[in-house]
Short mmCIF file of C-alpha atoms in Angstrom, two decimals:
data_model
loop_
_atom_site.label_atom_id
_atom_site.label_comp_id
_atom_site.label_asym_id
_atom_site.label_seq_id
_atom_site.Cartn_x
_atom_site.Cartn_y
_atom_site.Cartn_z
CA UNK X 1 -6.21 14.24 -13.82
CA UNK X 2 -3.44 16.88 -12.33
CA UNK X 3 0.00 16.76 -15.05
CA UNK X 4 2.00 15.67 -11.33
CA UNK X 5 0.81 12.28 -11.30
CA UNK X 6 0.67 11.75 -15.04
CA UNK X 7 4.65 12.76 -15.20
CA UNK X 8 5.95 11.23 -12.44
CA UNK X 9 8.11 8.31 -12.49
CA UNK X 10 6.82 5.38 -10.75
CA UNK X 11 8.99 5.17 -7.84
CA UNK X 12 8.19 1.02 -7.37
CA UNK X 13 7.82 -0.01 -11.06
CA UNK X 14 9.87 -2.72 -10.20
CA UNK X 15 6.79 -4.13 -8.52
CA UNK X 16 4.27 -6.32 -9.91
CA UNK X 17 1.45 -3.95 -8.94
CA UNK X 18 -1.96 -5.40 -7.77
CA UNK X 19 -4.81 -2.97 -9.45
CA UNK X 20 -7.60 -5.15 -10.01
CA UNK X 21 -10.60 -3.12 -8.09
CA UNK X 22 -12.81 -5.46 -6.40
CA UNK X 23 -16.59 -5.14 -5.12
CA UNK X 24 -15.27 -4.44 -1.67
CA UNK X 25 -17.30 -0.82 -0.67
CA UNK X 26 -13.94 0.35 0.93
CA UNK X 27 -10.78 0.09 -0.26
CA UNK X 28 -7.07 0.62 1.12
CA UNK X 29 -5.06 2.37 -1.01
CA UNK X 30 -0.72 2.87 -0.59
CA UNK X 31 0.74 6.14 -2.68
CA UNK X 32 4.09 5.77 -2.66
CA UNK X 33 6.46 9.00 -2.17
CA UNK X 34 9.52 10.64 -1.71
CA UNK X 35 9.81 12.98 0.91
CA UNK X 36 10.27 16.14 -1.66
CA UNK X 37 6.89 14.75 -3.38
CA UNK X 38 5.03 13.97 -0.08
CA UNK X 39 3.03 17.67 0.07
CA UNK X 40 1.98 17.62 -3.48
CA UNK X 41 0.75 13.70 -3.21
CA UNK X 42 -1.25 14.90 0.35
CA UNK X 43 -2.88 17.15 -2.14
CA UNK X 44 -3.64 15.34 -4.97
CA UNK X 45 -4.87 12.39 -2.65
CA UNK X 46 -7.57 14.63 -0.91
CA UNK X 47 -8.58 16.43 -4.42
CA UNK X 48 -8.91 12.83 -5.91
CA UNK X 49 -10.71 11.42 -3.09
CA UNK X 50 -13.32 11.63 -0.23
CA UNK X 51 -11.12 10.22 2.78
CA UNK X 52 -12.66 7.67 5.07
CA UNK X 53 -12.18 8.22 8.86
CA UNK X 54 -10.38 11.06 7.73
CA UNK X 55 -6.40 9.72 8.51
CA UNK X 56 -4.12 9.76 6.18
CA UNK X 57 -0.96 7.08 7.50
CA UNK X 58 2.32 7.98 6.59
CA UNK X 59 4.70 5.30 7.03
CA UNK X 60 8.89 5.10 5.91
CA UNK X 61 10.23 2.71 4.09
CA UNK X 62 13.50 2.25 6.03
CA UNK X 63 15.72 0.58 3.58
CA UNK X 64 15.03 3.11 0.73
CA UNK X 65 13.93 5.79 2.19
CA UNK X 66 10.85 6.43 0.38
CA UNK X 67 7.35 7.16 1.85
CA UNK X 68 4.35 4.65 1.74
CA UNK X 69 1.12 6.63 2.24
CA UNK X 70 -2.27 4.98 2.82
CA UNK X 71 -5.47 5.91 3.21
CA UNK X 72 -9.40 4.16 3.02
CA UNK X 73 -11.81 5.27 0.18
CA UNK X 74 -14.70 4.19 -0.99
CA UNK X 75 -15.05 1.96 -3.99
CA UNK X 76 -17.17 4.10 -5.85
CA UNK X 77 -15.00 6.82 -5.19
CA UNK X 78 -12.12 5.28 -7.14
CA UNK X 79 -12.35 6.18 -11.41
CA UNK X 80 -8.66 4.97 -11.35
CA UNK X 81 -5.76 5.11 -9.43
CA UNK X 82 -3.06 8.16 -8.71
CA UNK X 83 0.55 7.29 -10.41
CA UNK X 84 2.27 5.10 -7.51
CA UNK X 85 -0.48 3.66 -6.03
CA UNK X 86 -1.60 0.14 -5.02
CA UNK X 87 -4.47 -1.40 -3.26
CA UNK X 88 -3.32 -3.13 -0.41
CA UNK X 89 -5.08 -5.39 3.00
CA UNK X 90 -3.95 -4.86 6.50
CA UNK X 91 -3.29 -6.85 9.00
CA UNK X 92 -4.17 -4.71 12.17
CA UNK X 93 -2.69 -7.01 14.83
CA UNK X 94 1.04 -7.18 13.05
CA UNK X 95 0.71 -3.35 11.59
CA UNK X 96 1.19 -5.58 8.05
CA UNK X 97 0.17 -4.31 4.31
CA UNK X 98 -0.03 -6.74 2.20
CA UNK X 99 -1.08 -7.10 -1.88
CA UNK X 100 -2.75 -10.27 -2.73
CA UNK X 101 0.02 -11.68 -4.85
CA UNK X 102 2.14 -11.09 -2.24
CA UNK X 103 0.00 -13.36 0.24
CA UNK X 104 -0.74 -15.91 -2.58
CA UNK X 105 3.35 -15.99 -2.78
CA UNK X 106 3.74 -15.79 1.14
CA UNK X 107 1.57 -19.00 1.37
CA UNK X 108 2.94 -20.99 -1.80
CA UNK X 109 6.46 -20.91 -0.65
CA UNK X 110 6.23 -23.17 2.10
CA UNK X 111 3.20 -25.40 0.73
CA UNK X 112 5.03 -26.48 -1.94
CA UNK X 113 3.45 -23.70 -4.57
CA UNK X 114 0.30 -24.43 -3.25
CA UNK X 115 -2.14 -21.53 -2.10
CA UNK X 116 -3.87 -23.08 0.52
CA UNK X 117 -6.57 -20.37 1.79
CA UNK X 118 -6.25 -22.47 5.53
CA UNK X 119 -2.53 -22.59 5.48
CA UNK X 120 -2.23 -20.49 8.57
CA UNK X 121 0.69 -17.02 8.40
CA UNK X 122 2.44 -16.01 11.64
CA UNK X 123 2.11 -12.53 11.06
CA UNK X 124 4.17 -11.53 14.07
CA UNK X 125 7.17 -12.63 11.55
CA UNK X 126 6.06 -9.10 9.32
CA UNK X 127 5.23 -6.81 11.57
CA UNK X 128 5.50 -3.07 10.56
CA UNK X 129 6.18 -4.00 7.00
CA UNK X 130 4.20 -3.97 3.29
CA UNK X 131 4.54 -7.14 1.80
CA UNK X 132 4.97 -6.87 -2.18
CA UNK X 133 5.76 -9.31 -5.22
CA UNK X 134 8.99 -8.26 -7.31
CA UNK X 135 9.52 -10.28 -10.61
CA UNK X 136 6.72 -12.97 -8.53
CA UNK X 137 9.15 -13.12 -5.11
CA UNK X 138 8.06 -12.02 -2.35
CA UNK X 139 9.47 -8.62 -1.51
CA UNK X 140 9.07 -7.54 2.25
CA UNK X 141 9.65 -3.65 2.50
CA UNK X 142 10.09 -2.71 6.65
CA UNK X 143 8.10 0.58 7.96
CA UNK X 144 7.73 3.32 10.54
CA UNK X 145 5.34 5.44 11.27
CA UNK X 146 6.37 8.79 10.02
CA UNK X 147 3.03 10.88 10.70
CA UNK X 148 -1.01 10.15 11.18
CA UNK X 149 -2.70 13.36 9.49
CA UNK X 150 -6.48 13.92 10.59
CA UNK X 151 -7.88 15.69 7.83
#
């Protein structure tokens, strides 16, 4: 593994990171960024990984100004994961990224802590946003497209 992604700080430590890798064949990953660091993560990303569909999304985080960058590979493509990264879902129609503890915390809330896998989400209400647990609350960080690389 490059010394860049072993030395960097984790920019969202703060966080409670999903990692667990499941037998899904492709798998969404976010690498978050700053915008000094977003060359050198480009290239690290395509030297860890073999790209699927061959777009790399670039999206910023407008209240901190950081850089969310996501990309598809394929599960057995993935030994570990970069410094930064999460796995995350999407939710095409509502440009939403989500982590699973984030959507288990999404539904609880108003189900009275009760993850209900029917409890229906109006994902309009998240649009353009990744959806992340800090400390177990949910944390909703708002996006915009910065760039779509075809590589």
């Amino acid at each position: 593994m490059n010394q860049i992604y072993t030395q960097r700080s984790n920019i969202y430590n703060q966080y409670d990171f999903d990692t667990v890798l499941d037998s899904m064949n492709n798998r969404l990953c976010c690498t978050f960024s700053s915008f000094e660091e977003i060359e050198p993560t480009l290239y690290q990303i395509q030297s860890q990984y073999n790209i699927l569909y061959k777009k790399i999304f670039i999206f910023k985080v407008l209240s901190t100004g950081e850089y969310a960058l996501t990309y598809n590979i394929e599960q057995g493509n993935v030994n570990h994961l970069l410094g930064n990264t999460i796995l995350v879902h999407r939710k095409k129609d509502s440009n939403t990224l989500y982590t699973i503890n984030a959507l288990n915390t999404l539904i609880k809330s108003p189900n009275n802590g009760v993850v209900d896998p029917k409890f229906i989400i109006e994902w309009n209400h998240y649009k353009n946003c990744i959806l992340l647990t800090q400390e177990n609350e949910l944390k909703q960080l708002n996006t915009k497209v910065f760039k779509i690389l075809e590589i």
